[in-house]
């Protein structure tokens, strides 16, 4: 299922048994795929079909964090698109890239949560806090938000007033889990405070799971902080 949001510049794909959200930012011949999802479902096929008919030639794939339900289809998607002439670059935060490249099935939760095996995934660009990538007319900025995992990130598109929060912030005011490998409640609180200090006013919040949120980001973050208190 595809749904246009964010003034038509963002497409949401939601089609897998774990309810993880995939998003695509499109501008001209460039696209950014946020969290491709799980390759064992129709989700990756939806992404492929959309990119093939949209006129896109350069595809950036970025993960909000390393968990299996967000990254598993990346290797499959890269092979498919590359074989059809797309230029594909995969980005991930530097503190987690090694886990994906070696196919770590424990830290990525592939085995303990999903009873699956993660295919090793090549990372072309490692990103850090403040890294910016240009997708046509849009600039997408990385904010490092450790807590749910050590390399969790949020992505901000200022021109669209959109923020992709992964599993750091959900639309119901509940933050991501902090009982999984590399997670830290203290880091998550610090990350929420960082988001609150950097982003002000109304945003379209696109989380890794569940419904989107449109409203004052500070209010949503305050609810997450109260949850963790």
mmCIF file with all atom_site columns, C-alpha atoms in Angstrom:
data_model
loop_
_atom_site.group_PDB
_atom_site.id
_atom_site.type_symbol
_atom_site.label_atom_id
_atom_site.label_alt_id
_atom_site.label_comp_id
_atom_site.label_asym_id
_atom_site.label_entity_id
_atom_site.label_seq_id
_atom_site.pdbx_PDB_ins_code
_atom_site.Cartn_x
_atom_site.Cartn_y
_atom_site.Cartn_z
_atom_site.occupancy
_atom_site.B_iso_or_equiv
_atom_site.pdbx_formal_charge
_atom_site.auth_seq_id
_atom_site.auth_comp_id
_atom_site.auth_asym_id
_atom_site.auth_atom_id
_atom_site.pdbx_PDB_model_num
ATOM 1   C CA . UNK A 1 1   ? 0.000  0.000   0.000   1.00 0.00 ? 1   UNK A CA 1
ATOM 2   C CA . UNK A 1 2   ? 1.373  3.405   -1.012  1.00 0.00 ? 2   UNK A CA 1
ATOM 3   C CA . UNK A 1 3   ? 0.197  6.693   0.452   1.00 0.00 ? 3   UNK A CA 1
ATOM 4   C CA . UNK A 1 4   ? 1.332  10.191  -0.483  1.00 0.00 ? 4   UNK A CA 1
ATOM 5   C CA . UNK A 1 5   ? 2.019  12.497  2.458   1.00 0.00 ? 5   UNK A CA 1
ATOM 6   C CA . UNK A 1 6   ? 4.136  15.576  3.163   1.00 0.00 ? 6   UNK A CA 1
ATOM 7   C CA . UNK A 1 7   ? 2.823  17.708  0.281   1.00 0.00 ? 7   UNK A CA 1
ATOM 8   C CA . UNK A 1 8   ? 3.141  14.758  -2.086  1.00 0.00 ? 8   UNK A CA 1
ATOM 9   C CA . UNK A 1 9   ? 6.936  14.671  -1.782  1.00 0.00 ? 9   UNK A CA 1
ATOM 10  C CA . UNK A 1 10  ? 6.900  11.708  0.620   1.00 0.00 ? 10  UNK A CA 1
ATOM 11  C CA . UNK A 1 11  ? 5.398  8.289   -0.014  1.00 0.00 ? 11  UNK A CA 1
ATOM 12  C CA . UNK A 1 12  ? 4.619  5.908   2.850   1.00 0.00 ? 12  UNK A CA 1
ATOM 13  C CA . UNK A 1 13  ? 4.837  2.157   2.315   1.00 0.00 ? 13  UNK A CA 1
ATOM 14  C CA . UNK A 1 14  ? 3.259  -0.003  4.997   1.00 0.00 ? 14  UNK A CA 1
ATOM 15  C CA . UNK A 1 15  ? 2.975  -3.627  4.015   1.00 0.00 ? 15  UNK A CA 1
ATOM 16  C CA . UNK A 1 16  ? 4.634  -6.091  6.353   1.00 0.00 ? 16  UNK A CA 1
ATOM 17  C CA . UNK A 1 17  ? 3.647  -8.277  9.298   1.00 0.00 ? 17  UNK A CA 1
ATOM 18  C CA . UNK A 1 18  ? 5.723  -6.263  11.777  1.00 0.00 ? 18  UNK A CA 1
ATOM 19  C CA . UNK A 1 19  ? 4.025  -2.933  10.950  1.00 0.00 ? 19  UNK A CA 1
ATOM 20  C CA . UNK A 1 20  ? 7.307  -1.131  10.332  1.00 0.00 ? 20  UNK A CA 1
ATOM 21  C CA . UNK A 1 21  ? 6.985  1.911   8.102   1.00 0.00 ? 21  UNK A CA 1
ATOM 22  C CA . UNK A 1 22  ? 9.001  2.573   4.968   1.00 0.00 ? 22  UNK A CA 1
ATOM 23  C CA . UNK A 1 23  ? 9.098  6.068   3.496   1.00 0.00 ? 23  UNK A CA 1
ATOM 24  C CA . UNK A 1 24  ? 10.346 7.451   0.185   1.00 0.00 ? 24  UNK A CA 1
ATOM 25  C CA . UNK A 1 25  ? 11.278 11.098  -0.369  1.00 0.00 ? 25  UNK A CA 1
ATOM 26  C CA . UNK A 1 26  ? 11.237 12.008  -4.063  1.00 0.00 ? 26  UNK A CA 1
ATOM 27  C CA . UNK A 1 27  ? 12.485 15.055  -5.936  1.00 0.00 ? 27  UNK A CA 1
ATOM 28  C CA . UNK A 1 28  ? 13.282 14.959  -9.641  1.00 0.00 ? 28  UNK A CA 1
ATOM 29  C CA . UNK A 1 29  ? 15.493 11.981  -10.444 1.00 0.00 ? 29  UNK A CA 1
ATOM 30  C CA . UNK A 1 30  ? 16.531 11.481  -6.812  1.00 0.00 ? 30  UNK A CA 1
ATOM 31  C CA . UNK A 1 31  ? 14.909 9.434   -4.070  1.00 0.00 ? 31  UNK A CA 1
ATOM 32  C CA . UNK A 1 32  ? 15.656 8.643   -0.449  1.00 0.00 ? 32  UNK A CA 1
ATOM 33  C CA . UNK A 1 33  ? 14.290 5.364   0.907   1.00 0.00 ? 33  UNK A CA 1
ATOM 34  C CA . UNK A 1 34  ? 14.001 5.446   4.695   1.00 0.00 ? 34  UNK A CA 1
ATOM 35  C CA . UNK A 1 35  ? 13.985 1.995   6.355   1.00 0.00 ? 35  UNK A CA 1
ATOM 36  C CA . UNK A 1 36  ? 13.301 -0.449  3.482   1.00 0.00 ? 36  UNK A CA 1
ATOM 37  C CA . UNK A 1 37  ? 11.775 -3.018  5.841   1.00 0.00 ? 37  UNK A CA 1
ATOM 38  C CA . UNK A 1 38  ? 11.609 -6.800  5.574   1.00 0.00 ? 38  UNK A CA 1
ATOM 39  C CA . UNK A 1 39  ? 12.336 -8.558  2.289   1.00 0.00 ? 39  UNK A CA 1
ATOM 40  C CA . UNK A 1 40  ? 10.020 -11.519 2.926   1.00 0.00 ? 40  UNK A CA 1
ATOM 41  C CA . UNK A 1 41  ? 6.892  -9.448  2.225   1.00 0.00 ? 41  UNK A CA 1
ATOM 42  C CA . UNK A 1 42  ? 5.431  -7.413  -0.612  1.00 0.00 ? 42  UNK A CA 1
ATOM 43  C CA . UNK A 1 43  ? 6.875  -4.230  0.869   1.00 0.00 ? 43  UNK A CA 1
ATOM 44  C CA . UNK A 1 44  ? 10.124 -4.347  -1.088  1.00 0.00 ? 44  UNK A CA 1
ATOM 45  C CA . UNK A 1 45  ? 8.130  -5.018  -4.273  1.00 0.00 ? 45  UNK A CA 1
ATOM 46  C CA . UNK A 1 46  ? 6.069  -1.892  -3.633  1.00 0.00 ? 46  UNK A CA 1
ATOM 47  C CA . UNK A 1 47  ? 9.268  0.131   -3.260  1.00 0.00 ? 47  UNK A CA 1
ATOM 48  C CA . UNK A 1 48  ? 10.707 -1.332  -6.465  1.00 0.00 ? 48  UNK A CA 1
ATOM 49  C CA . UNK A 1 49  ? 7.567  -0.669  -8.480  1.00 0.00 ? 49  UNK A CA 1
ATOM 50  C CA . UNK A 1 50  ? 7.268  2.897   -7.258  1.00 0.00 ? 50  UNK A CA 1
ATOM 51  C CA . UNK A 1 51  ? 10.886 3.755   -8.052  1.00 0.00 ? 51  UNK A CA 1
ATOM 52  C CA . UNK A 1 52  ? 10.689 2.162   -11.498 1.00 0.00 ? 52  UNK A CA 1
ATOM 53  C CA . UNK A 1 53  ? 7.733  4.303   -12.599 1.00 0.00 ? 53  UNK A CA 1
ATOM 54  C CA . UNK A 1 54  ? 8.692  7.556   -10.860 1.00 0.00 ? 54  UNK A CA 1
ATOM 55  C CA . UNK A 1 55  ? 11.550 8.617   -13.129 1.00 0.00 ? 55  UNK A CA 1
ATOM 56  C CA . UNK A 1 56  ? 14.116 8.229   -10.351 1.00 0.00 ? 56  UNK A CA 1
ATOM 57  C CA . UNK A 1 57  ? 17.678 7.194   -11.250 1.00 0.00 ? 57  UNK A CA 1
ATOM 58  C CA . UNK A 1 58  ? 19.667 7.953   -8.074  1.00 0.00 ? 58  UNK A CA 1
ATOM 59  C CA . UNK A 1 59  ? 18.509 6.161   -4.931  1.00 0.00 ? 59  UNK A CA 1
ATOM 60  C CA . UNK A 1 60  ? 19.813 6.713   -1.415  1.00 0.00 ? 60  UNK A CA 1
ATOM 61  C CA . UNK A 1 61  ? 18.819 4.140   1.192   1.00 0.00 ? 61  UNK A CA 1
ATOM 62  C CA . UNK A 1 62  ? 19.139 5.141   4.846   1.00 0.00 ? 62  UNK A CA 1
ATOM 63  C CA . UNK A 1 63  ? 18.215 3.346   8.061   1.00 0.00 ? 63  UNK A CA 1
ATOM 64  C CA . UNK A 1 64  ? 17.015 5.031   11.239  1.00 0.00 ? 64  UNK A CA 1
ATOM 65  C CA . UNK A 1 65  ? 18.648 2.175   13.167  1.00 0.00 ? 65  UNK A CA 1
ATOM 66  C CA . UNK A 1 66  ? 19.964 -1.342  12.683  1.00 0.00 ? 66  UNK A CA 1
ATOM 67  C CA . UNK A 1 67  ? 17.029 -3.559  13.675  1.00 0.00 ? 67  UNK A CA 1
ATOM 68  C CA . UNK A 1 68  ? 16.035 -6.340  11.318  1.00 0.00 ? 68  UNK A CA 1
ATOM 69  C CA . UNK A 1 69  ? 12.505 -5.093  10.667  1.00 0.00 ? 69  UNK A CA 1
ATOM 70  C CA . UNK A 1 70  ? 13.930 -1.826  9.290   1.00 0.00 ? 70  UNK A CA 1
ATOM 71  C CA . UNK A 1 71  ? 16.982 -3.011  7.332   1.00 0.00 ? 71  UNK A CA 1
ATOM 72  C CA . UNK A 1 72  ? 16.468 -6.601  6.179   1.00 0.00 ? 72  UNK A CA 1
ATOM 73  C CA . UNK A 1 73  ? 15.507 -5.864  2.575   1.00 0.00 ? 73  UNK A CA 1
ATOM 74  C CA . UNK A 1 74  ? 18.320 -3.412  1.855   1.00 0.00 ? 74  UNK A CA 1
ATOM 75  C CA . UNK A 1 75  ? 20.678 -5.929  0.236   1.00 0.00 ? 75  UNK A CA 1
ATOM 76  C CA . UNK A 1 76  ? 17.869 -7.359  -1.912  1.00 0.00 ? 76  UNK A CA 1
ATOM 77  C CA . UNK A 1 77  ? 16.671 -3.907  -2.945  1.00 0.00 ? 77  UNK A CA 1
ATOM 78  C CA . UNK A 1 78  ? 20.181 -2.787  -3.873  1.00 0.00 ? 78  UNK A CA 1
ATOM 79  C CA . UNK A 1 79  ? 20.771 -5.836  -6.087  1.00 0.00 ? 79  UNK A CA 1
ATOM 80  C CA . UNK A 1 80  ? 17.457 -5.427  -7.853  1.00 0.00 ? 80  UNK A CA 1
ATOM 81  C CA . UNK A 1 81  ? 17.809 -1.699  -8.516  1.00 0.00 ? 81  UNK A CA 1
ATOM 82  C CA . UNK A 1 82  ? 21.475 -1.893  -9.499  1.00 0.00 ? 82  UNK A CA 1
ATOM 83  C CA . UNK A 1 83  ? 20.684 -4.606  -12.045 1.00 0.00 ? 83  UNK A CA 1
ATOM 84  C CA . UNK A 1 84  ? 18.238 -2.189  -13.679 1.00 0.00 ? 84  UNK A CA 1
ATOM 85  C CA . UNK A 1 85  ? 20.622 0.719   -13.976 1.00 0.00 ? 85  UNK A CA 1
ATOM 86  C CA . UNK A 1 86  ? 19.835 2.656   -10.817 1.00 0.00 ? 86  UNK A CA 1
ATOM 87  C CA . UNK A 1 87  ? 22.677 4.249   -8.864  1.00 0.00 ? 87  UNK A CA 1
ATOM 88  C CA . UNK A 1 88  ? 22.226 3.072   -5.275  1.00 0.00 ? 88  UNK A CA 1
ATOM 89  C CA . UNK A 1 89  ? 24.052 4.249   -2.155  1.00 0.00 ? 89  UNK A CA 1
ATOM 90  C CA . UNK A 1 90  ? 23.348 2.855   1.319   1.00 0.00 ? 90  UNK A CA 1
ATOM 91  C CA . UNK A 1 91  ? 23.859 5.095   4.365   1.00 0.00 ? 91  UNK A CA 1
ATOM 92  C CA . UNK A 1 92  ? 23.980 4.193   8.054   1.00 0.00 ? 92  UNK A CA 1
ATOM 93  C CA . UNK A 1 93  ? 25.253 5.758   11.258  1.00 0.00 ? 93  UNK A CA 1
ATOM 94  C CA . UNK A 1 94  ? 28.911 4.966   11.811  1.00 0.00 ? 94  UNK A CA 1
ATOM 95  C CA . UNK A 1 95  ? 28.411 3.391   15.257  1.00 0.00 ? 95  UNK A CA 1
ATOM 96  C CA . UNK A 1 96  ? 26.289 0.570   13.799  1.00 0.00 ? 96  UNK A CA 1
ATOM 97  C CA . UNK A 1 97  ? 27.580 0.067   10.257  1.00 0.00 ? 97  UNK A CA 1
ATOM 98  C CA . UNK A 1 98  ? 29.813 -2.842  11.255  1.00 0.00 ? 98  UNK A CA 1
ATOM 99  C CA . UNK A 1 99  ? 26.858 -4.854  12.578  1.00 0.00 ? 99  UNK A CA 1
ATOM 100 C CA . UNK A 1 100 ? 25.103 -4.684  9.223   1.00 0.00 ? 100 UNK A CA 1
ATOM 101 C CA . UNK A 1 101 ? 28.201 -5.353  7.165   1.00 0.00 ? 101 UNK A CA 1
ATOM 102 C CA . UNK A 1 102 ? 28.957 -8.548  9.037   1.00 0.00 ? 102 UNK A CA 1
ATOM 103 C CA . UNK A 1 103 ? 25.305 -9.596  9.304   1.00 0.00 ? 103 UNK A CA 1
ATOM 104 C CA . UNK A 1 104 ? 25.152 -9.653  13.102  1.00 0.00 ? 104 UNK A CA 1
ATOM 105 C CA . UNK A 1 105 ? 22.011 -11.623 13.906  1.00 0.00 ? 105 UNK A CA 1
ATOM 106 C CA . UNK A 1 106 ? 21.972 -10.873 17.638  1.00 0.00 ? 106 UNK A CA 1
ATOM 107 C CA . UNK A 1 107 ? 22.432 -7.117  17.884  1.00 0.00 ? 107 UNK A CA 1
ATOM 108 C CA . UNK A 1 108 ? 20.113 -6.521  14.908  1.00 0.00 ? 108 UNK A CA 1
ATOM 109 C CA . UNK A 1 109 ? 17.487 -8.754  16.603  1.00 0.00 ? 109 UNK A CA 1
ATOM 110 C CA . UNK A 1 110 ? 17.262 -10.988 13.520  1.00 0.00 ? 110 UNK A CA 1
ATOM 111 C CA . UNK A 1 111 ? 17.395 -14.206 15.559  1.00 0.00 ? 111 UNK A CA 1
ATOM 112 C CA . UNK A 1 112 ? 16.035 -13.322 19.027  1.00 0.00 ? 112 UNK A CA 1
ATOM 113 C CA . UNK A 1 113 ? 12.983 -11.376 17.790  1.00 0.00 ? 113 UNK A CA 1
ATOM 114 C CA . UNK A 1 114 ? 12.361 -12.485 14.212  1.00 0.00 ? 114 UNK A CA 1
ATOM 115 C CA . UNK A 1 115 ? 13.854 -15.992 13.977  1.00 0.00 ? 115 UNK A CA 1
ATOM 116 C CA . UNK A 1 116 ? 15.553 -14.930 10.751  1.00 0.00 ? 116 UNK A CA 1
ATOM 117 C CA . UNK A 1 117 ? 19.009 -14.366 9.325   1.00 0.00 ? 117 UNK A CA 1
ATOM 118 C CA . UNK A 1 118 ? 20.269 -10.952 8.241   1.00 0.00 ? 118 UNK A CA 1
ATOM 119 C CA . UNK A 1 119 ? 22.118 -10.887 4.955   1.00 0.00 ? 119 UNK A CA 1
ATOM 120 C CA . UNK A 1 120 ? 25.368 -8.895  5.301   1.00 0.00 ? 120 UNK A CA 1
ATOM 121 C CA . UNK A 1 121 ? 24.729 -5.416  3.925   1.00 0.00 ? 121 UNK A CA 1
ATOM 122 C CA . UNK A 1 122 ? 27.361 -3.142  2.407   1.00 0.00 ? 122 UNK A CA 1
ATOM 123 C CA . UNK A 1 123 ? 27.326 0.414   3.760   1.00 0.00 ? 123 UNK A CA 1
ATOM 124 C CA . UNK A 1 124 ? 28.572 2.972   1.234   1.00 0.00 ? 124 UNK A CA 1
ATOM 125 C CA . UNK A 1 125 ? 28.448 6.102   3.397   1.00 0.00 ? 125 UNK A CA 1
ATOM 126 C CA . UNK A 1 126 ? 28.662 6.290   7.176   1.00 0.00 ? 126 UNK A CA 1
ATOM 127 C CA . UNK A 1 127 ? 26.838 9.283   8.618   1.00 0.00 ? 127 UNK A CA 1
ATOM 128 C CA . UNK A 1 128 ? 27.179 11.242  11.838  1.00 0.00 ? 128 UNK A CA 1
ATOM 129 C CA . UNK A 1 129 ? 25.232 13.966  13.612  1.00 0.00 ? 129 UNK A CA 1
ATOM 130 C CA . UNK A 1 130 ? 24.704 16.926  11.305  1.00 0.00 ? 130 UNK A CA 1
ATOM 131 C CA . UNK A 1 131 ? 25.350 15.030  8.067   1.00 0.00 ? 131 UNK A CA 1
ATOM 132 C CA . UNK A 1 132 ? 23.271 16.375  5.169   1.00 0.00 ? 132 UNK A CA 1
ATOM 133 C CA . UNK A 1 133 ? 22.193 14.672  1.972   1.00 0.00 ? 133 UNK A CA 1
ATOM 134 C CA . UNK A 1 134 ? 20.595 16.466  -0.975  1.00 0.00 ? 134 UNK A CA 1
ATOM 135 C CA . UNK A 1 135 ? 17.577 14.804  -2.560  1.00 0.00 ? 135 UNK A CA 1
ATOM 136 C CA . UNK A 1 136 ? 16.786 17.055  -5.501  1.00 0.00 ? 136 UNK A CA 1
ATOM 137 C CA . UNK A 1 137 ? 15.369 20.267  -4.040  1.00 0.00 ? 137 UNK A CA 1
ATOM 138 C CA . UNK A 1 138 ? 15.325 18.913  -0.483  1.00 0.00 ? 138 UNK A CA 1
ATOM 139 C CA . UNK A 1 139 ? 18.057 18.776  2.129   1.00 0.00 ? 139 UNK A CA 1
ATOM 140 C CA . UNK A 1 140 ? 17.795 15.946  4.646   1.00 0.00 ? 140 UNK A CA 1
ATOM 141 C CA . UNK A 1 141 ? 19.745 16.354  7.894   1.00 0.00 ? 141 UNK A CA 1
ATOM 142 C CA . UNK A 1 142 ? 20.801 13.583  10.267  1.00 0.00 ? 142 UNK A CA 1
ATOM 143 C CA . UNK A 1 143 ? 20.327 13.998  14.018  1.00 0.00 ? 143 UNK A CA 1
ATOM 144 C CA . UNK A 1 144 ? 22.032 11.277  16.048  1.00 0.00 ? 144 UNK A CA 1
ATOM 145 C CA . UNK A 1 145 ? 19.544 10.114  18.687  1.00 0.00 ? 145 UNK A CA 1
ATOM 146 C CA . UNK A 1 146 ? 20.983 7.110   20.553  1.00 0.00 ? 146 UNK A CA 1
ATOM 147 C CA . UNK A 1 147 ? 18.828 5.368   23.110  1.00 0.00 ? 147 UNK A CA 1
ATOM 148 C CA . UNK A 1 148 ? 16.713 2.754   21.372  1.00 0.00 ? 148 UNK A CA 1
ATOM 149 C CA . UNK A 1 149 ? 19.999 1.666   19.785  1.00 0.00 ? 149 UNK A CA 1
ATOM 150 C CA . UNK A 1 150 ? 23.461 3.177   19.896  1.00 0.00 ? 150 UNK A CA 1
ATOM 151 C CA . UNK A 1 151 ? 23.247 4.458   16.333  1.00 0.00 ? 151 UNK A CA 1
ATOM 152 C CA . UNK A 1 152 ? 19.619 5.535   16.119  1.00 0.00 ? 152 UNK A CA 1
ATOM 153 C CA . UNK A 1 153 ? 19.047 8.653   14.061  1.00 0.00 ? 153 UNK A CA 1
ATOM 154 C CA . UNK A 1 154 ? 16.222 11.009  13.176  1.00 0.00 ? 154 UNK A CA 1
ATOM 155 C CA . UNK A 1 155 ? 16.034 12.683  9.773   1.00 0.00 ? 155 UNK A CA 1
ATOM 156 C CA . UNK A 1 156 ? 14.759 16.225  9.267   1.00 0.00 ? 156 UNK A CA 1
ATOM 157 C CA . UNK A 1 157 ? 13.574 17.750  5.991   1.00 0.00 ? 157 UNK A CA 1
ATOM 158 C CA . UNK A 1 158 ? 13.272 21.452  6.906   1.00 0.00 ? 158 UNK A CA 1
ATOM 159 C CA . UNK A 1 159 ? 11.619 22.558  3.666   1.00 0.00 ? 159 UNK A CA 1
ATOM 160 C CA . UNK A 1 160 ? 8.785  20.060  4.206   1.00 0.00 ? 160 UNK A CA 1
ATOM 161 C CA . UNK A 1 161 ? 8.649  20.408  8.013   1.00 0.00 ? 161 UNK A CA 1
ATOM 162 C CA . UNK A 1 162 ? 8.989  16.624  8.161   1.00 0.00 ? 162 UNK A CA 1
ATOM 163 C CA . UNK A 1 163 ? 10.954 14.533  10.669  1.00 0.00 ? 163 UNK A CA 1
ATOM 164 C CA . UNK A 1 164 ? 11.487 10.785  10.432  1.00 0.00 ? 164 UNK A CA 1
ATOM 165 C CA . UNK A 1 165 ? 11.872 9.523   13.997  1.00 0.00 ? 165 UNK A CA 1
ATOM 166 C CA . UNK A 1 166 ? 12.437 5.783   13.536  1.00 0.00 ? 166 UNK A CA 1
ATOM 167 C CA . UNK A 1 167 ? 11.884 4.032   16.860  1.00 0.00 ? 167 UNK A CA 1
ATOM 168 C CA . UNK A 1 168 ? 12.964 7.052   18.932  1.00 0.00 ? 168 UNK A CA 1
ATOM 169 C CA . UNK A 1 169 ? 9.568  8.783   19.091  1.00 0.00 ? 169 UNK A CA 1
ATOM 170 C CA . UNK A 1 170 ? 6.137  7.354   18.294  1.00 0.00 ? 170 UNK A CA 1
ATOM 171 C CA . UNK A 1 171 ? 2.941  9.272   17.574  1.00 0.00 ? 171 UNK A CA 1
ATOM 172 C CA . UNK A 1 172 ? 1.267  8.165   20.812  1.00 0.00 ? 172 UNK A CA 1
ATOM 173 C CA . UNK A 1 173 ? 3.916  9.867   22.934  1.00 0.00 ? 173 UNK A CA 1
ATOM 174 C CA . UNK A 1 174 ? 5.722  6.648   23.811  1.00 0.00 ? 174 UNK A CA 1
ATOM 175 C CA . UNK A 1 175 ? 9.449  6.356   23.055  1.00 0.00 ? 175 UNK A CA 1
ATOM 176 C CA . UNK A 1 176 ? 11.245 3.308   21.687  1.00 0.00 ? 176 UNK A CA 1
ATOM 177 C CA . UNK A 1 177 ? 12.191 0.282   23.764  1.00 0.00 ? 177 UNK A CA 1
ATOM 178 C CA . UNK A 1 178 ? 15.314 0.411   25.895  1.00 0.00 ? 178 UNK A CA 1
ATOM 179 C CA . UNK A 1 179 ? 15.600 -3.286  26.750  1.00 0.00 ? 179 UNK A CA 1
ATOM 180 C CA . UNK A 1 180 ? 17.407 -4.452  23.609  1.00 0.00 ? 180 UNK A CA 1
ATOM 181 C CA . UNK A 1 181 ? 21.135 -4.723  22.779  1.00 0.00 ? 181 UNK A CA 1
ATOM 182 C CA . UNK A 1 182 ? 22.975 -1.349  22.825  1.00 0.00 ? 182 UNK A CA 1
ATOM 183 C CA . UNK A 1 183 ? 19.907 0.517   24.148  1.00 0.00 ? 183 UNK A CA 1
ATOM 184 C CA . UNK A 1 184 ? 20.171 3.041   26.981  1.00 0.00 ? 184 UNK A CA 1
ATOM 185 C CA . UNK A 1 185 ? 17.394 4.890   28.864  1.00 0.00 ? 185 UNK A CA 1
ATOM 186 C CA . UNK A 1 186 ? 19.828 7.663   29.789  1.00 0.00 ? 186 UNK A CA 1
ATOM 187 C CA . UNK A 1 187 ? 20.902 8.144   26.179  1.00 0.00 ? 187 UNK A CA 1
ATOM 188 C CA . UNK A 1 188 ? 17.286 8.206   25.047  1.00 0.00 ? 188 UNK A CA 1
ATOM 189 C CA . UNK A 1 189 ? 16.438 11.008  27.476  1.00 0.00 ? 189 UNK A CA 1
ATOM 190 C CA . UNK A 1 190 ? 19.459 12.983  26.247  1.00 0.00 ? 190 UNK A CA 1
ATOM 191 C CA . UNK A 1 191 ? 18.384 12.416  22.649  1.00 0.00 ? 191 UNK A CA 1
ATOM 192 C CA . UNK A 1 192 ? 14.853 13.615  23.328  1.00 0.00 ? 192 UNK A CA 1
ATOM 193 C CA . UNK A 1 193 ? 16.243 16.755  24.958  1.00 0.00 ? 193 UNK A CA 1
ATOM 194 C CA . UNK A 1 194 ? 18.460 17.282  21.908  1.00 0.00 ? 194 UNK A CA 1
ATOM 195 C CA . UNK A 1 195 ? 15.474 17.008  19.572  1.00 0.00 ? 195 UNK A CA 1
ATOM 196 C CA . UNK A 1 196 ? 13.510 19.439  21.711  1.00 0.00 ? 196 UNK A CA 1
ATOM 197 C CA . UNK A 1 197 ? 16.335 21.977  21.604  1.00 0.00 ? 197 UNK A CA 1
ATOM 198 C CA . UNK A 1 198 ? 16.838 21.753  17.832  1.00 0.00 ? 198 UNK A CA 1
ATOM 199 C CA . UNK A 1 199 ? 13.344 21.431  16.386  1.00 0.00 ? 199 UNK A CA 1
ATOM 200 C CA . UNK A 1 200 ? 10.598 23.895  17.221  1.00 0.00 ? 200 UNK A CA 1
ATOM 201 C CA . UNK A 1 201 ? 7.026  24.322  16.095  1.00 0.00 ? 201 UNK A CA 1
ATOM 202 C CA . UNK A 1 202 ? 4.774  22.090  14.041  1.00 0.00 ? 202 UNK A CA 1
ATOM 203 C CA . UNK A 1 203 ? 6.142  19.090  12.176  1.00 0.00 ? 203 UNK A CA 1
ATOM 204 C CA . UNK A 1 204 ? 4.835  16.078  10.355  1.00 0.00 ? 204 UNK A CA 1
ATOM 205 C CA . UNK A 1 205 ? 6.351  13.275  12.440  1.00 0.00 ? 205 UNK A CA 1
ATOM 206 C CA . UNK A 1 206 ? 6.838  9.993   10.578  1.00 0.00 ? 206 UNK A CA 1
ATOM 207 C CA . UNK A 1 207 ? 7.756  7.196   13.018  1.00 0.00 ? 207 UNK A CA 1
ATOM 208 C CA . UNK A 1 208 ? 9.146  3.740   12.371  1.00 0.00 ? 208 UNK A CA 1
ATOM 209 C CA . UNK A 1 209 ? 5.886  2.127   13.485  1.00 0.00 ? 209 UNK A CA 1
ATOM 210 C CA . UNK A 1 210 ? 2.309  3.244   13.809  1.00 0.00 ? 210 UNK A CA 1
ATOM 211 C CA . UNK A 1 211 ? 0.484  6.370   12.742  1.00 0.00 ? 211 UNK A CA 1
ATOM 212 C CA . UNK A 1 212 ? 1.967  9.692   11.717  1.00 0.00 ? 212 UNK A CA 1
ATOM 213 C CA . UNK A 1 213 ? 1.649  12.768  13.928  1.00 0.00 ? 213 UNK A CA 1
ATOM 214 C CA . UNK A 1 214 ? 1.113  16.350  12.858  1.00 0.00 ? 214 UNK A CA 1
ATOM 215 C CA . UNK A 1 215 ? 1.473  19.041  15.497  1.00 0.00 ? 215 UNK A CA 1
ATOM 216 C CA . UNK A 1 216 ? 3.873  20.637  17.941  1.00 0.00 ? 216 UNK A CA 1
ATOM 217 C CA . UNK A 1 217 ? 6.922  18.415  18.181  1.00 0.00 ? 217 UNK A CA 1
ATOM 218 C CA . UNK A 1 218 ? 7.775  19.784  21.630  1.00 0.00 ? 218 UNK A CA 1
ATOM 219 C CA . UNK A 1 219 ? 4.474  18.461  22.992  1.00 0.00 ? 219 UNK A CA 1
ATOM 220 C CA . UNK A 1 220 ? 5.117  14.975  21.632  1.00 0.00 ? 220 UNK A CA 1
ATOM 221 C CA . UNK A 1 221 ? 8.636  14.941  23.069  1.00 0.00 ? 221 UNK A CA 1
ATOM 222 C CA . UNK A 1 222 ? 7.363  16.097  26.464  1.00 0.00 ? 222 UNK A CA 1
ATOM 223 C CA . UNK A 1 223 ? 4.996  13.131  26.551  1.00 0.00 ? 223 UNK A CA 1
ATOM 224 C CA . UNK A 1 224 ? 7.893  10.787  25.780  1.00 0.00 ? 224 UNK A CA 1
ATOM 225 C CA . UNK A 1 225 ? 9.991  12.345  28.537  1.00 0.00 ? 225 UNK A CA 1
ATOM 226 C CA . UNK A 1 226 ? 7.164  11.928  31.041  1.00 0.00 ? 226 UNK A CA 1
ATOM 227 C CA . UNK A 1 227 ? 6.864  8.289   30.007  1.00 0.00 ? 227 UNK A CA 1
ATOM 228 C CA . UNK A 1 228 ? 10.547 7.739   30.805  1.00 0.00 ? 228 UNK A CA 1
ATOM 229 C CA . UNK A 1 229 ? 10.513 9.671   34.092  1.00 0.00 ? 229 UNK A CA 1
#
